[in-house]
Short mmCIF file of C-alpha atoms in Angstrom, two decimals:
data_model
loop_
_atom_site.label_atom_id
_atom_site.label_comp_id
_atom_site.label_asym_id
_atom_site.label_seq_id
_atom_site.Cartn_x
_atom_site.Cartn_y
_atom_site.Cartn_z
CA MET A 1 19.04 -5.06 -6.90
CA THR A 2 19.71 -3.97 -3.66
CA VAL A 3 16.01 -2.69 -1.87
CA ARG A 4 17.66 0.57 -0.06
CA VAL A 5 14.91 1.13 2.92
CA VAL A 6 14.82 3.57 5.70
CA VAL A 7 13.02 2.65 9.36
CA ALA A 8 10.91 5.29 10.50
CA ASP A 9 9.52 4.36 14.40
CA ASP A 10 9.79 6.37 17.43
CA GLN A 11 10.18 3.06 19.09
CA THR A 12 13.77 2.08 19.49
CA LEU A 13 13.31 -1.19 19.86
CA VAL A 14 10.98 -2.01 17.61
CA ARG A 15 12.93 0.32 14.65
CA ALA A 16 15.84 -1.53 15.82
CA GLY A 17 13.98 -4.85 15.64
CA PHE A 18 12.73 -4.24 12.27
CA ALA A 19 15.99 -2.34 10.80
CA GLY A 20 18.07 -5.92 11.98
CA ILE A 21 15.49 -8.24 9.89
CA ILE A 22 16.23 -5.89 7.07
CA ARG A 23 19.91 -6.17 7.10
CA ALA A 24 20.15 -9.45 7.88
CA ALA A 25 18.31 -10.26 4.94
CA ASP A 26 20.08 -10.95 0.95
CA GLY A 27 19.34 -7.93 -1.44
CA PHE A 28 18.07 -5.40 1.34
CA THR A 29 20.32 -2.79 2.75
CA VAL A 30 18.40 0.24 5.43
CA VAL A 31 20.48 3.61 4.47
CA ALA A 32 19.17 5.29 7.79
CA GLU A 33 16.83 4.90 10.79
CA ALA A 34 14.65 8.04 11.88
CA ALA A 35 12.69 8.46 15.40
CA ASP A 36 9.66 10.76 13.74
CA GLY A 37 8.15 12.07 10.49
CA ARG A 38 10.31 14.66 10.08
CA GLU A 39 13.67 12.80 10.36
CA ALA A 40 12.03 10.05 7.86
CA VAL A 41 11.08 13.11 5.33
CA GLU A 42 14.72 14.35 5.34
CA ALA A 43 16.36 11.05 5.48
CA ALA A 44 14.22 10.02 2.02
CA ARG A 45 15.61 12.84 0.75
CA LEU A 46 19.29 12.48 1.65
CA HIS A 47 19.49 8.93 0.97
CA ARG A 48 16.75 8.35 -2.28
CA PRO A 49 15.73 4.98 -1.07
CA ASP A 50 13.55 2.82 -2.72
CA VAL A 51 11.18 2.32 0.38
CA VAL A 52 10.83 4.18 3.40
CA LEU A 53 9.23 1.78 6.61
CA MET A 54 6.43 4.12 7.88
CA ASP A 55 5.37 3.96 11.50
CA ILE A 56 2.04 6.28 11.77
CA ARG A 57 1.84 7.54 15.41
CA MET A 58 4.96 9.77 15.44
CA PRO A 59 6.17 13.03 17.14
CA VAL A 60 6.93 15.78 15.37
CA MET A 61 5.31 15.11 12.46
CA ASP A 62 3.48 12.29 12.13
CA GLY A 63 3.75 9.12 9.57
CA ILE A 64 0.72 11.08 7.16
CA ALA A 65 1.81 13.66 7.38
CA ALA A 66 5.62 12.76 6.66
CA THR A 67 4.02 9.82 3.66
CA ARG A 68 2.80 13.18 1.88
CA GLU A 69 6.23 14.84 1.46
CA VAL A 70 8.24 11.76 0.69
CA THR A 71 5.45 10.78 -1.61
CA SER A 72 5.48 14.20 -3.27
CA THR A 73 9.34 15.07 -3.24
CA THR A 74 10.82 11.96 -3.57
CA THR A 75 10.54 8.56 -5.62
CA ALA A 76 10.18 6.97 -3.06
CA LYS A 77 7.75 4.39 -1.98
CA VAL A 78 6.03 4.21 1.38
CA LEU A 79 5.21 1.06 3.33
CA VAL A 80 2.73 1.94 6.30
CA LEU A 81 3.77 0.46 9.63
CA THR A 82 -0.46 0.06 12.25
CA THR A 83 -1.75 -2.08 14.66
CA PHE A 84 -5.73 -2.86 14.13
CA ASP A 85 -6.59 0.26 16.38
CA VAL A 86 -5.26 2.55 13.96
CA ASP A 87 -7.21 2.12 10.91
CA ALA A 88 -8.56 5.43 10.44
CA TYR A 89 -4.94 6.12 10.34
CA VAL A 90 -3.84 4.06 8.05
CA TYR A 91 -6.85 4.94 5.31
CA GLU A 92 -5.36 8.75 5.64
CA ALA A 93 -1.82 7.35 4.90
CA LEU A 94 -3.11 5.35 1.55
CA ARG A 95 -4.46 8.44 0.85
CA ALA A 96 -1.69 10.50 1.14
CA GLY A 97 -0.03 7.53 -1.46
CA ALA A 98 1.43 5.17 0.88
CA GLY A 99 1.98 2.28 -1.34
CA GLY A 100 0.53 -0.27 1.05
CA PHE A 101 0.85 -1.63 4.54
CA VAL A 102 1.67 -4.14 7.12
CA LEU A 103 0.63 -4.92 10.58
CA LYS A 104 3.21 -4.61 13.18
CA ASP A 105 3.52 -8.24 13.76
CA VAL A 106 4.30 -9.44 10.37
CA SER A 107 7.01 -12.05 9.79
CA PRO A 108 10.17 -11.32 8.96
CA ALA A 109 9.24 -13.11 5.24
CA ASP A 110 6.31 -11.26 4.96
CA LEU A 111 7.67 -7.64 5.53
CA LEU A 112 10.56 -8.52 3.05
CA ALA A 113 8.43 -9.61 0.68
CA GLY A 114 5.98 -6.57 1.28
CA ILE A 115 8.91 -4.17 0.36
CA ARG A 116 9.68 -5.54 -2.58
CA ALA A 117 6.03 -5.69 -3.56
CA VAL A 118 5.63 -1.82 -3.05
CA VAL A 119 9.39 -1.45 -5.05
CA ARG A 120 7.52 -3.38 -7.86
CA GLY A 121 4.62 -0.88 -7.76
CA ASP A 122 2.35 -3.64 -5.84
CA ALA A 123 -0.26 -3.12 -3.48
CA LEU A 124 0.61 -4.76 0.06
CA LEU A 125 -3.28 -4.41 1.78
CA ALA A 126 -3.12 -6.90 4.74
CA PRO A 127 -6.34 -8.51 4.16
CA THR A 128 -8.27 -8.57 7.57
CA VAL A 129 -6.86 -4.56 7.89
CA THR A 130 -8.19 -4.03 5.01
CA ARG A 131 -12.10 -5.55 5.27
CA ARG A 132 -12.03 -3.22 8.29
CA LEU A 133 -11.47 -0.46 6.59
CA ILE A 134 -14.06 -0.60 3.68
CA ASP A 135 -16.71 -1.85 6.82
CA ALA A 136 -15.87 1.76 8.83
CA PHE A 137 -14.69 4.32 5.84
CA THR A 138 -16.74 3.70 3.10
CA ALA A 139 -20.31 4.37 1.89
CA ARG A 140 -21.29 1.73 0.01
CA PRO A 141 -23.73 3.14 -3.06
CA PRO A 142 -25.41 0.77 -5.42
CA VAL A 143 -22.42 -0.96 -7.91
CA PRO A 144 -21.98 1.76 -10.95
CA SER A 145 -21.97 -0.05 -14.38
CA PRO A 146 -18.98 -0.43 -15.75
CA ASP A 147 -19.91 1.97 -18.05
CA ARG A 148 -20.37 4.95 -16.26
CA LEU A 149 -16.91 3.98 -15.00
CA GLY A 150 -15.18 4.02 -18.47
CA ILE A 151 -13.96 0.46 -18.31
CA THR A 152 -15.22 -3.12 -19.86
CA GLY A 153 -17.12 -5.37 -18.12
CA ARG A 154 -13.94 -7.60 -17.77
CA GLU A 155 -12.28 -4.56 -16.34
CA LEU A 156 -15.22 -4.49 -13.96
CA ASP A 157 -14.62 -7.97 -12.70
CA VAL A 158 -10.37 -8.02 -12.47
CA LEU A 159 -11.34 -4.59 -10.51
CA THR A 160 -13.60 -6.33 -8.24
CA LEU A 161 -11.33 -9.05 -7.52
CA ILE A 162 -8.04 -6.24 -6.87
CA ALA A 163 -10.32 -5.07 -4.34
CA ALA A 164 -10.30 -7.97 -2.88
CA GLY A 165 -6.75 -8.08 -2.62
CA HIS A 166 -5.88 -10.87 -4.98
CA THR A 167 -2.66 -11.09 -7.16
CA ASN A 168 -2.43 -10.84 -11.04
CA SER A 169 -1.42 -15.30 -10.53
CA GLU A 170 -5.23 -15.59 -8.33
CA ILE A 171 -7.25 -13.22 -10.43
CA ALA A 172 -6.01 -14.92 -13.91
CA ALA A 173 -6.99 -18.54 -11.97
CA ARG A 174 -10.62 -16.92 -10.93
CA LEU A 175 -11.24 -15.36 -14.67
CA HIS A 176 -9.72 -18.58 -16.50
CA ILE A 177 -7.29 -16.05 -18.35
CA THR A 178 -3.98 -16.21 -18.87
CA GLU A 179 -1.46 -13.71 -16.07
CA GLY A 180 -0.79 -11.41 -19.28
CA THR A 181 -4.02 -10.83 -19.81
CA THR A 182 -4.58 -10.02 -16.12
CA LYS A 183 -1.84 -7.65 -15.84
CA THR A 184 -2.51 -5.81 -19.78
CA HIS A 185 -6.44 -5.71 -17.88
CA VAL A 186 -4.70 -4.01 -15.07
CA SER A 187 -2.00 -1.38 -16.93
CA ARG A 188 -5.60 -0.82 -18.74
CA LEU A 189 -7.61 -0.03 -15.50
CA LEU A 190 -4.70 2.38 -14.08
CA ALA A 191 -5.15 4.48 -17.12
CA LYS A 192 -8.77 4.65 -17.46
CA LEU A 193 -9.22 5.44 -13.82
CA GLN A 194 -5.94 7.74 -13.91
CA ALA A 195 -4.86 5.42 -10.63
CA ARG A 196 -1.06 5.82 -9.53
CA ASP A 197 -1.14 2.02 -8.40
CA ARG A 198 -2.76 -0.87 -7.12
CA VAL A 199 -4.03 0.53 -3.74
CA HIS A 200 -4.94 3.97 -5.41
CA LEU A 201 -7.31 1.38 -7.88
CA VAL A 202 -8.61 -0.35 -4.02
CA LEU A 203 -9.64 2.75 -2.90
CA ILE A 204 -11.32 3.95 -6.04
CA ALA A 205 -13.42 0.70 -6.00
CA HIS A 206 -14.66 0.93 -2.63
CA ARG A 207 -15.16 4.80 -3.29
CA HIS A 208 -18.06 3.73 -5.97
CA GLY A 209 -19.28 0.53 -4.08
CA ILE A 210 -17.56 -2.20 -6.76
CA ALA A 211 -15.76 -4.15 -3.34
CA PRO A 212 -17.56 -7.00 -2.26
CA PRO A 213 -18.59 -6.77 0.95
CA PRO A 214 -16.52 -7.67 4.10
#
């Protein structure tokens, strides 16, 4: 399967750099580039990409509004590009439906891996930025009991590790269960908490004070 990508960034050189990395990789193609949020939305509707690589600070329509339109009107996933000084915008973009975020200084290998992760429906959360988001934007009420959330104790363990940024294989190793069992717990959490994806699970966990402190 060839992953179809739209690259949206108002800086020509930055946009060209990311597009070049993606075009040079096997199994990826750039179907369009966009210099602002409105162009990104139009490109997503026209070209039906798998992923829109979305900058946040863009003219005409910012990346948050564009993310909201892309995720609500197309089947494309959104991977947000950010720097450390726009954490507030990243948080809003996640709430708007973004599937994850990467820093603009991400390595080519990590960028491609991140795009594939978002296509699979996995969250891509840069751990350093995640910790800052938790610290800056999440009030930390007492951790609720599993019963209050309608989940089991083991599901709470899994949710806590998801919120800390661990993959399924890492969760399985930490809890001494199989990766298949981990996937079952994740699926049940998505259903019980009415979460659209792992990113949404992370936000739910932080909102309820479940995530470990940064």
